[in-house]
Coordinates of C-alpha atoms in Angstrom, one line a residue:
X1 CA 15.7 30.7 -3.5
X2 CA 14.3 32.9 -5.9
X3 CA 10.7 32.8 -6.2
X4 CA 10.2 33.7 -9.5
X5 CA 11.1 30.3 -9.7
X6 CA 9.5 28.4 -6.8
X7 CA 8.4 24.6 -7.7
X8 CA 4.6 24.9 -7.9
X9 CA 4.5 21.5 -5.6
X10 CA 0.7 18.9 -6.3
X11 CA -0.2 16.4 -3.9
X12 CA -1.3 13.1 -4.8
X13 CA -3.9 10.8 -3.0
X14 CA -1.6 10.9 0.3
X15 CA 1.0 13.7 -0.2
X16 CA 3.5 14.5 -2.6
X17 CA 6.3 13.1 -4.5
X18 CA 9.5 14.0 -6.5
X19 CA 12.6 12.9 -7.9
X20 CA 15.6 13.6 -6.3
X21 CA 17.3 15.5 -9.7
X22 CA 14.2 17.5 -9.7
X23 CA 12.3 18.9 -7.3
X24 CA 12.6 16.8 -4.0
X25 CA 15.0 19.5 -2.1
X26 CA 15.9 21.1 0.9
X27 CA 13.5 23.7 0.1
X28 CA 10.7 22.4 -0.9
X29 CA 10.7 20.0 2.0
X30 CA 10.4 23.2 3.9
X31 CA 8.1 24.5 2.1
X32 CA 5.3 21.9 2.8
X33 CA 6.7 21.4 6.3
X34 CA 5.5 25.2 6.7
X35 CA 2.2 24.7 5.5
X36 CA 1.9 21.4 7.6
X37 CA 2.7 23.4 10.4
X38 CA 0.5 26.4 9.6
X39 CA -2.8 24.1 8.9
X40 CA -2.3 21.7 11.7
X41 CA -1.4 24.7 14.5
X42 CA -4.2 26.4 13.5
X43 CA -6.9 24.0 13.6
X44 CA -4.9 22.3 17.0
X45 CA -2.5 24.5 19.2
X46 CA 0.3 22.6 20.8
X47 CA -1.0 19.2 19.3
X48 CA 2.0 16.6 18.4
X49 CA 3.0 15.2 15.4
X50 CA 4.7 12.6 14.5
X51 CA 7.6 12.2 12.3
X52 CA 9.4 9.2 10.6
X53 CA 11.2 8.4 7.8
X54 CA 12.7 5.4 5.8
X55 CA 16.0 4.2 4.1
X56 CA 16.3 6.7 1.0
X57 CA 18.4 9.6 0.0
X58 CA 19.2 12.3 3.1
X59 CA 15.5 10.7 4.9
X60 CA 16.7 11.5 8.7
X61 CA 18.1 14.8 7.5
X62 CA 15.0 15.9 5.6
X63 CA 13.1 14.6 8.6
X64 CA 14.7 16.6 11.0
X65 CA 14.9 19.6 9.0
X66 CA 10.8 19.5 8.5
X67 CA 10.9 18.3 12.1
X68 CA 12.0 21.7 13.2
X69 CA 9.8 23.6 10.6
X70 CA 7.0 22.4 12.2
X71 CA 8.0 22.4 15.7
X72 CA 8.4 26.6 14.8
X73 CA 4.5 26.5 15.0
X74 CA 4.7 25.6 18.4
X75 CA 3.5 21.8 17.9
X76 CA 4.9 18.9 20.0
X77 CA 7.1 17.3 17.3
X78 CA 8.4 13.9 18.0
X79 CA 10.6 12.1 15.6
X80 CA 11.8 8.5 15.2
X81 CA 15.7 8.0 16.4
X82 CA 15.9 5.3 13.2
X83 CA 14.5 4.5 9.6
X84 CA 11.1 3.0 10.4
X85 CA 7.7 1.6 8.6
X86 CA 5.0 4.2 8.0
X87 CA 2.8 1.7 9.9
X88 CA 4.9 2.5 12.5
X89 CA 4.3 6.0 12.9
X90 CA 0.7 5.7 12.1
X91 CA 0.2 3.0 14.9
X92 CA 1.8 5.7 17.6
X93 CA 0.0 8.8 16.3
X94 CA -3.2 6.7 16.6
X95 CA -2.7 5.9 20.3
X96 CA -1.6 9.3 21.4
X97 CA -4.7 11.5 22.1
X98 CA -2.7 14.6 21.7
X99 CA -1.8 14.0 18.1
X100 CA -2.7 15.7 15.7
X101 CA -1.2 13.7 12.8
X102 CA 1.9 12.3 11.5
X103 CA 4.5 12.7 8.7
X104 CA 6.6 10.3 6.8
X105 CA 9.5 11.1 4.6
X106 CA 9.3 8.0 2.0
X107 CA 8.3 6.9 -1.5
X108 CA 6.8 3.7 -0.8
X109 CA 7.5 1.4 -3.4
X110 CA 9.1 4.1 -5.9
X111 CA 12.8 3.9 -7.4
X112 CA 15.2 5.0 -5.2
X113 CA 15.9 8.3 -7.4
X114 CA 12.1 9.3 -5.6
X115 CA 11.4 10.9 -2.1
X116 CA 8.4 12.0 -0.7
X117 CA 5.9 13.5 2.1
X118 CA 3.3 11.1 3.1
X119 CA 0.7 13.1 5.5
X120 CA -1.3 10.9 7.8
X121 CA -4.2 11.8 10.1
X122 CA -4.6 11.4 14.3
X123 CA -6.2 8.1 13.6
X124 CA -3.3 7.1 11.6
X125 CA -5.4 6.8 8.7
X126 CA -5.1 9.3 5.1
X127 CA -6.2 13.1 5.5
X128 CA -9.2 14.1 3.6
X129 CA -8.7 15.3 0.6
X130 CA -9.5 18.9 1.7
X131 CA -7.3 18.9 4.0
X132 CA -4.1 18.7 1.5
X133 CA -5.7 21.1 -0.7
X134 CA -5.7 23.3 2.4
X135 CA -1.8 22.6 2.7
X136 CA -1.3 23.0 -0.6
X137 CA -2.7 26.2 -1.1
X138 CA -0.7 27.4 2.2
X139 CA 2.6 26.6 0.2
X140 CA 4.5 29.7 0.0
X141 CA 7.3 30.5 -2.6
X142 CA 10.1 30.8 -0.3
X143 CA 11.2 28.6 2.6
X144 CA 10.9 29.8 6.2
X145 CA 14.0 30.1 8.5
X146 CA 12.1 29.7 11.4
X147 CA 12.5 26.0 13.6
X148 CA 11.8 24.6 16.8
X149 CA 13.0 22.1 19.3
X150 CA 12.2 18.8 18.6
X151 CA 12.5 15.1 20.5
X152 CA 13.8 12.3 18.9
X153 CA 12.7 8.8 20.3
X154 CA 12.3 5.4 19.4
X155 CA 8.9 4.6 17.9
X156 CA 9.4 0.5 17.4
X157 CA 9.2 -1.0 20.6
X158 CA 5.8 -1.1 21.7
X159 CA 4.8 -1.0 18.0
X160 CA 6.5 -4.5 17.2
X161 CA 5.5 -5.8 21.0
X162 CA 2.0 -5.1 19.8
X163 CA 2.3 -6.8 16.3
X164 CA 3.8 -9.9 18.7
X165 CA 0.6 -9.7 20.4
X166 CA -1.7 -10.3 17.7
X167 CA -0.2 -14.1 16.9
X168 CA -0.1 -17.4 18.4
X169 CA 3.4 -17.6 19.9
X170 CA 3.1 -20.4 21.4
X171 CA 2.4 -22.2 17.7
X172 CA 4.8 -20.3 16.2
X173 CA 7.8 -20.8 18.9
X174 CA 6.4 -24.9 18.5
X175 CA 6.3 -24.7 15.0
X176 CA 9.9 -23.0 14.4
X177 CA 9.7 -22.2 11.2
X178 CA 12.3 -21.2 8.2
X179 CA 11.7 -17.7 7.3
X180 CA 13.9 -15.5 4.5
X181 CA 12.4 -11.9 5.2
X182 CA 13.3 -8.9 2.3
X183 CA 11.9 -5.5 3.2
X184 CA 13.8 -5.1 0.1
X185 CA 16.4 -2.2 1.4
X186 CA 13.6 -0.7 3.2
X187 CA 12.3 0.9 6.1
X188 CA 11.2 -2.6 6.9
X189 CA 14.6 -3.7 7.6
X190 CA 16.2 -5.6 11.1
X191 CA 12.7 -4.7 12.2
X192 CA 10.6 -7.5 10.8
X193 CA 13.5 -10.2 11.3
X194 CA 13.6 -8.9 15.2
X195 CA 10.2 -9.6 15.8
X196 CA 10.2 -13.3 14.1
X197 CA 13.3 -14.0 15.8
X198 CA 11.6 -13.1 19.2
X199 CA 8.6 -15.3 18.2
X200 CA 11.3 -18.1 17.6
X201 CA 11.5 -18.3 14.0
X202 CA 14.7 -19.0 12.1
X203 CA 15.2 -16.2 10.0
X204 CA 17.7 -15.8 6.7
X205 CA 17.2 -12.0 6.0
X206 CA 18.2 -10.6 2.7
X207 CA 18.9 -7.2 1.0
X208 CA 20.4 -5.5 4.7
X209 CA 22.7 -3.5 4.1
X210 CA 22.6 0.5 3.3
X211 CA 22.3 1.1 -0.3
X212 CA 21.0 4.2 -1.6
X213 CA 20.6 2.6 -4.7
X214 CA 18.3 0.0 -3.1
X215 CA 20.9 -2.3 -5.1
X216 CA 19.0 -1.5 -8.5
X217 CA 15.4 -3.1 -7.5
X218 CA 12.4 -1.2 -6.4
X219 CA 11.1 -1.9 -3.1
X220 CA 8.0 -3.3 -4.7
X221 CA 7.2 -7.1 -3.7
X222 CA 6.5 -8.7 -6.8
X223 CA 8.1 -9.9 -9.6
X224 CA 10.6 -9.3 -11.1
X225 CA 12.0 -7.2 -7.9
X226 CA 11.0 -10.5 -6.1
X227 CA 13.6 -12.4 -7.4
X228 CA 16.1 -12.9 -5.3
X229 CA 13.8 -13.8 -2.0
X230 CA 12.4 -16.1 -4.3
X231 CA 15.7 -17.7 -5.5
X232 CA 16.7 -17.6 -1.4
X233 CA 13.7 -19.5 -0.4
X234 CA 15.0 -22.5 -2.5
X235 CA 18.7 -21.7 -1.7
X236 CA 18.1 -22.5 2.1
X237 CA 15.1 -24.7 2.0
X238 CA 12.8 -22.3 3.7
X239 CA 9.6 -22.5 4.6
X240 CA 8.5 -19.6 3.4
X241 CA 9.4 -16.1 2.1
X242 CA 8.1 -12.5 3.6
X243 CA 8.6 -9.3 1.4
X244 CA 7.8 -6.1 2.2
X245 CA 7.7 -2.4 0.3
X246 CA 9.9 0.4 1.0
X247 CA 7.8 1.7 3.7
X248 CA 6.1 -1.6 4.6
X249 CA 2.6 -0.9 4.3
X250 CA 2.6 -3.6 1.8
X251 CA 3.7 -7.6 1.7
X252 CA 3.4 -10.4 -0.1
X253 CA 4.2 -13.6 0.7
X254 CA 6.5 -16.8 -1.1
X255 CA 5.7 -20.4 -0.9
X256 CA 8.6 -23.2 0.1
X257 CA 8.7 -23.5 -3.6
X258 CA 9.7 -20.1 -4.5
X259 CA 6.7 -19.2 -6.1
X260 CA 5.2 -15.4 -5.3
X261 CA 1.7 -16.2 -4.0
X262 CA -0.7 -13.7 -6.1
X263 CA -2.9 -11.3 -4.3
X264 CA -6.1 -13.0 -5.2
X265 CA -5.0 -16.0 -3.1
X266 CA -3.2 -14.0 -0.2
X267 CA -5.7 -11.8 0.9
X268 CA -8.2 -14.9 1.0
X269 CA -5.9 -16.6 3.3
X270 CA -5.8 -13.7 5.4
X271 CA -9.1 -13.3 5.8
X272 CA -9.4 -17.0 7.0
X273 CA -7.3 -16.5 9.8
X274 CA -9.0 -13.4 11.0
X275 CA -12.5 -15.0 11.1
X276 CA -11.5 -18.6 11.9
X277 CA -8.1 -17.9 13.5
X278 CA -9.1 -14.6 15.6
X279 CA -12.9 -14.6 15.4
X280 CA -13.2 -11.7 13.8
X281 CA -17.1 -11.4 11.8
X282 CA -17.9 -8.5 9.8
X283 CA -17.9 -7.0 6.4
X284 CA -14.6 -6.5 4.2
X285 CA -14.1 -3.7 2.1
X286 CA -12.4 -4.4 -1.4
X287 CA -12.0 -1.8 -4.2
X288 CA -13.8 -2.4 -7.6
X289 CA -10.4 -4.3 -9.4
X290 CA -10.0 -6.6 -6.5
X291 CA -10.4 -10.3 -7.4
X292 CA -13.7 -12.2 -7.4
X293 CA -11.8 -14.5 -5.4
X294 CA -11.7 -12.2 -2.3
X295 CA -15.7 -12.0 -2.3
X296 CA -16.0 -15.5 -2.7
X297 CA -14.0 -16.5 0.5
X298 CA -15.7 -14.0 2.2
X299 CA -19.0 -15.0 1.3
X300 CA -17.7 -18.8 2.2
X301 CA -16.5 -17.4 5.8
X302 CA -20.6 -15.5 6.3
X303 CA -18.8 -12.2 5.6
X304 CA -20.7 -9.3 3.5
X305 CA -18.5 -7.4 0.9
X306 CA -18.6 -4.0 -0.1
X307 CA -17.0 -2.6 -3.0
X308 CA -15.4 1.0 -3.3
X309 CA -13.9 2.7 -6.7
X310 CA -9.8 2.3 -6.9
X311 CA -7.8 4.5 -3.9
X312 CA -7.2 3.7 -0.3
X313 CA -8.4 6.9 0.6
X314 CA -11.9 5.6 -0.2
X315 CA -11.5 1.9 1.2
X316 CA -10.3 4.0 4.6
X317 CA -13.4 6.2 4.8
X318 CA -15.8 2.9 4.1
X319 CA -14.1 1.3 7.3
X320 CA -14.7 3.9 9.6
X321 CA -18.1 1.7 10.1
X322 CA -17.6 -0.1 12.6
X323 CA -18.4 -3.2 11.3
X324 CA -15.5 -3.5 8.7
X325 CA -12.8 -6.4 9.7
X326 CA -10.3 -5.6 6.8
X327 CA -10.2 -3.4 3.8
X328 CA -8.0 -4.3 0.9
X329 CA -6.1 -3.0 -2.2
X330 CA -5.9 -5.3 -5.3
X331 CA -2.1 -5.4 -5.4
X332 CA -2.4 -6.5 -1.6
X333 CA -2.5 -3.9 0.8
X334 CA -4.3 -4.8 3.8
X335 CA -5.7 -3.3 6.2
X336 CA -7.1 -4.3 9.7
X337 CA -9.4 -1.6 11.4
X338 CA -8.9 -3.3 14.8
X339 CA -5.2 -3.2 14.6
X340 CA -4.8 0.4 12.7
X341 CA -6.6 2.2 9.9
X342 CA -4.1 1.5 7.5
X343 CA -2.2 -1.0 5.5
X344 CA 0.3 -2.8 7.8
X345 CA 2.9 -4.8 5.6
X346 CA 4.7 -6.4 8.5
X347 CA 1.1 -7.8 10.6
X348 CA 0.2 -9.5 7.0
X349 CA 3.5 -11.1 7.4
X350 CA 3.6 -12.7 11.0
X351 CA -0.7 -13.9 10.1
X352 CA 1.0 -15.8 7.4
X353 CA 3.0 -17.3 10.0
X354 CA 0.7 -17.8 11.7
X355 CA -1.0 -19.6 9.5
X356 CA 1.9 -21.6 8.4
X357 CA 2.2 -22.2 11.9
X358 CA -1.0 -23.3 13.2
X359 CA -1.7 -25.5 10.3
X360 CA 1.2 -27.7 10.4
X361 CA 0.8 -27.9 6.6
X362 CA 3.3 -26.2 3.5
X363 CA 2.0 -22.6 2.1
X364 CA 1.6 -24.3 -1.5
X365 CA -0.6 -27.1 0.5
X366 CA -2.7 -24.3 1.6
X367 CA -3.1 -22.1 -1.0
X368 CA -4.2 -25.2 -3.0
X369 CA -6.7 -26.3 -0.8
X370 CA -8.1 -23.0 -0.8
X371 CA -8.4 -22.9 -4.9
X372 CA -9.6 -26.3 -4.5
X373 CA -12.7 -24.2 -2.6
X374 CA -13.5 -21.1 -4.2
X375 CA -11.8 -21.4 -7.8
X376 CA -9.1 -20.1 -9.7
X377 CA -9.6 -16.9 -11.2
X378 CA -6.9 -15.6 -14.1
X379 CA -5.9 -11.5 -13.4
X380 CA -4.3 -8.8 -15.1
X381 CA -4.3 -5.2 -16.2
X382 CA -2.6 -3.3 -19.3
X383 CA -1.7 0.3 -19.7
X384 CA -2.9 2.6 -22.9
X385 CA -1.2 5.5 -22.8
X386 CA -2.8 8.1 -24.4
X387 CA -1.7 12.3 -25.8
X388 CA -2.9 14.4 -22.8
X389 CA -6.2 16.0 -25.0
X390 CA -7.1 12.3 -26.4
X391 CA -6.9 10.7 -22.7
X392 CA -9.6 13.9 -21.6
X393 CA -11.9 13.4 -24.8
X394 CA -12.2 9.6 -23.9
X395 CA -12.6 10.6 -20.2
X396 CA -15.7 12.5 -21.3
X397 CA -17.4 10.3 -23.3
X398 CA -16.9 6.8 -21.0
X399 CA -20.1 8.0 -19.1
X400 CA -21.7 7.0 -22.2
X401 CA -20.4 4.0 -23.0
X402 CA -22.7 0.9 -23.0
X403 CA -21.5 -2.3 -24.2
X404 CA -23.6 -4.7 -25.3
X405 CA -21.5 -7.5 -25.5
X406 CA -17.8 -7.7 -24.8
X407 CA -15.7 -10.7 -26.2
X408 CA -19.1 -12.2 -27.6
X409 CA -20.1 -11.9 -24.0
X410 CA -23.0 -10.3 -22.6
X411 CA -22.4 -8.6 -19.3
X412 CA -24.9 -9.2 -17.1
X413 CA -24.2 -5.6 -15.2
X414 CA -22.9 -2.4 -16.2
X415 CA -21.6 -0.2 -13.8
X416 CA -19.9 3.6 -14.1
X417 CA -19.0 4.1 -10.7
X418 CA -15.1 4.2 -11.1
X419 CA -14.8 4.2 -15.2
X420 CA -16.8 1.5 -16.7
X421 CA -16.9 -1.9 -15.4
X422 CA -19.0 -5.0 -16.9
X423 CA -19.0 -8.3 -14.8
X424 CA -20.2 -11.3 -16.1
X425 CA -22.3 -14.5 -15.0
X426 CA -19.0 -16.5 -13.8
X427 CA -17.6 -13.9 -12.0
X428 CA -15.7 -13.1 -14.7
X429 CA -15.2 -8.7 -14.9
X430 CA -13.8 -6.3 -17.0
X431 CA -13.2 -2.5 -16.1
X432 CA -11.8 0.2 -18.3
X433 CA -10.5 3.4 -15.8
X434 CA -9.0 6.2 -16.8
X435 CA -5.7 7.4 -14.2
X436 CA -6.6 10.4 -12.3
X437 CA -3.0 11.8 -12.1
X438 CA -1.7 10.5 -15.6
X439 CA -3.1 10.6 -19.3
X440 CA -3.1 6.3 -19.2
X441 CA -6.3 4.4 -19.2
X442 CA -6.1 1.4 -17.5
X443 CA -7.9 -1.6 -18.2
X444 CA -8.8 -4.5 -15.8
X445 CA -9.7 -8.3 -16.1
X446 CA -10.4 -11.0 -14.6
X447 CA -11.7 -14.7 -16.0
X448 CA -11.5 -18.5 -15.1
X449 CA -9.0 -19.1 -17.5
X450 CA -6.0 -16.9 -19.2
X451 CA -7.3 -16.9 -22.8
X452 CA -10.8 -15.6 -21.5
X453 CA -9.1 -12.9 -19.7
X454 CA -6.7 -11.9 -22.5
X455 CA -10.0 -12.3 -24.7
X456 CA -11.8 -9.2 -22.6
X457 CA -8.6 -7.0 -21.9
X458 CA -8.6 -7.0 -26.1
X459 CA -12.2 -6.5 -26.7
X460 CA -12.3 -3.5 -23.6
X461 CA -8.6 -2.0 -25.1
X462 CA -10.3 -2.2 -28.9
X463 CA -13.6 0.0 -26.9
X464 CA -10.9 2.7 -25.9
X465 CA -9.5 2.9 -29.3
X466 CA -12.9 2.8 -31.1
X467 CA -14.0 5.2 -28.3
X468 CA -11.4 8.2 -29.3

């Protein structure tokens, strides 16, 4: 590789990312694997790591071949014998003392033309952000020849007979109910359906087979890449629907009517059966665009709430307290601090059957009831993309920005703690936040009804545009 024209490889919030036709290669994959190695032998001789990988382009190749970069450094490398969920490898790394951290070649919820290098810590949790700029500026221009032994073992057994240890299976073998599971081509895939089945549900899984292509969704569960476990629900007259991203750390849930259940009702209903289900008592930790609707059930439930600007990375270091029971996402990852520190797609899935389950009543039933309870709030978010220098002069000024009034409304708080967010008497909110990684200024809102939320989405974009 010549090295006049090395990749200059940037990590994101937990790694780094590329497209296969650009810079996700052989080489570069090396590259970091080297400076993984380097940081983590350095600051822990001979500690293991952990190594998985999920359905995409070449993953168990790439994985082996960083694998055996890092084993060079003398670590303990152990990687998984099959495509597995990064909760997966977290869960394992967290329960081996001699860990030092874990790797995970996958892109999450990307497009299948994406790969990627997500780095997690011993607890299984995201690496400080010092930490990857330590790897990153250990990047050299050329890959190393050097490798190592490695093992290869399976890491889903105990993981899955743990997740089957958190739920009622006696309820759930009683109950038997219909389930259509879609890890949507992903490193979710046989696992989650092998665990139901073992709980004794009947399970109709969809989107199985191999496809690079991912069969032209994305591994994102929600619409419209929902679709199809949506339409299968109906088709065989299940009782409900389990989705999962491409490297299940996320879920989301659909009723026996083939409706997608929004986050702002799903993470509610999770956090009921953790407190009233499994006792659990404590605070939950939401970021700042997370529905009012997740306070409001946890102040129902005698649970405090604290509020973090947008990024797991930040929700994580809040639940190192001890006292945090969940910490959540607003598009619905979920964490549980006493099962992992870190989102765990497929536990979300078997505490909705759970729920279904123990309740004896439909998933529409009870996501009514509990709107019936805490209200129905109406979300959504729009995208301004902005030139590069326009998106940095507004980013300078929004310190500044005070609204009086938004929508003929007066916010009854003001906060510039992640951009500029003004909530309102009702619970209604508003929050204009520009991207960290993109020139895009997204804007937030949240209302009792759709044309009050459409109302402050248009009065907030109309403050961006007046802004620049």
């Amino acid at each position: 590789m010549d090295s006049k024209r090395a990749d200059i490889l940037r990590f994101d919030v937990d790694g780094w990312h590329a497209r296969f036709d650009d810079s996700f290669t052989d080489e570069n994959v090396a590259r970091i694997a080297d400076a993984l190695g380097l940081v983590w032998a350095n600051g822990h001789p001979g500690a293991t790591v952990y190594v998985g990988f999920d359905t995409r382009h070449a993953a168990h190749e790439h994985a082996r071949l960083a694998a055996g970069v890092l084993a060079s450094y003398g670590l303990v490398v152990k990687v998984s014998d099959r495509p597995c969920p990064t909760p997966a490898v977290a869960w394992t790394c967290a329960r081996d003392e001699g860990a030092v951290g874990a790797l995970v070649l996958t892109a999450s919820e990307r497009s299948c033309e994406y790969g990627g290098l997500v780095v997690r810590g011993s607890d299984g949790g995201p690496v400080p952000h010092d930490f990857l700029d330590e790897v990153e500026q250990s990047v050299s221009l050329t890959p190393t020849a050097a490798r190592g032994a490695f093992e290869e073992l399976d890491l889903m057994d105990e993981y899955l007979s743990s997740l089957a240890a958190w739920v009622d299976r006696e309820s759930i073998a009683a109950a038997r109910p219909r389930v259509v599971v879609d890890a949507m081509y992903g490193a979710g895939t046989g696992h989650l359906a092998e665990v139901l089945t073992d709980l004794g549900c009947e399970v109709v899984e969809i989107h199985v087979e191999p496809r690079e292509d991912f069969g032209g969704i994305h591994p994102d569960p929600r619409d419209p890449w929902a679709d199809s476990c949506e339409q299968a629900v109906v088709a065989h007259q299940a009782d409900l629907g389990l989705l999962l991203d491409g490297d299940a750390d996320r879920a989301s849930v659909v009723d026996e009517r083939g409706r997608l259940l929004p986050a702002r009702v799903l993470i509610p209903m999770v956090l009921g059966n953790l407190v009233m289900g499994h006792g659990a008592h404590g605070r939950v930790v939401t970021t700042l665009t997370c529905s009012a609707c997740i306070g409001r059930e946890a102040s129902r439930l005698g649970c405090d709430t604290t509020s973090v600007p947008v990024g797991f990375t930040r929700v994580y270091r809040e639940m190192l307290e001890a006292d945090a029971i969940m910490g959540v996402e607003e598009y619905g990852g979920i964490c549980v601090p006493a099962h992992l520190h870190e989102r765990d797609g497929m536990l979300v899935c078997l505490l909705a059957v759970e729920m279904l389950a123990r309740s004896g009543k439909t998933v529409s039933t009870m996501a009514s009831e509990l709107e019936s309870i805490i209200g129905t709030m109406w979300y959504a978010r729009r995208d301004l993309r902005l030139d590069p220098a326009v998106s940095q002069a507004f980013r300078n000024i929004l310190p500044g920005l005070n609204p009086g009034e938004l929508a003929g409304r007066l916010p009854v708080e003001v906060s510039h703690a992640d951009g500029l967010r003004a909530q309102f008497d009702d619970d209604s909110w508003v929050l204009i936040r520009p991207s960290r990684t993109s020139s895009v200024v997204r804007v937030y809102a949240e209302a009792p009804s759709a044309p009050e939320r459409d109302d402050l989405l248009s009065a907030a974009c109309d403050l961006v545009r007046r802004g620049l």
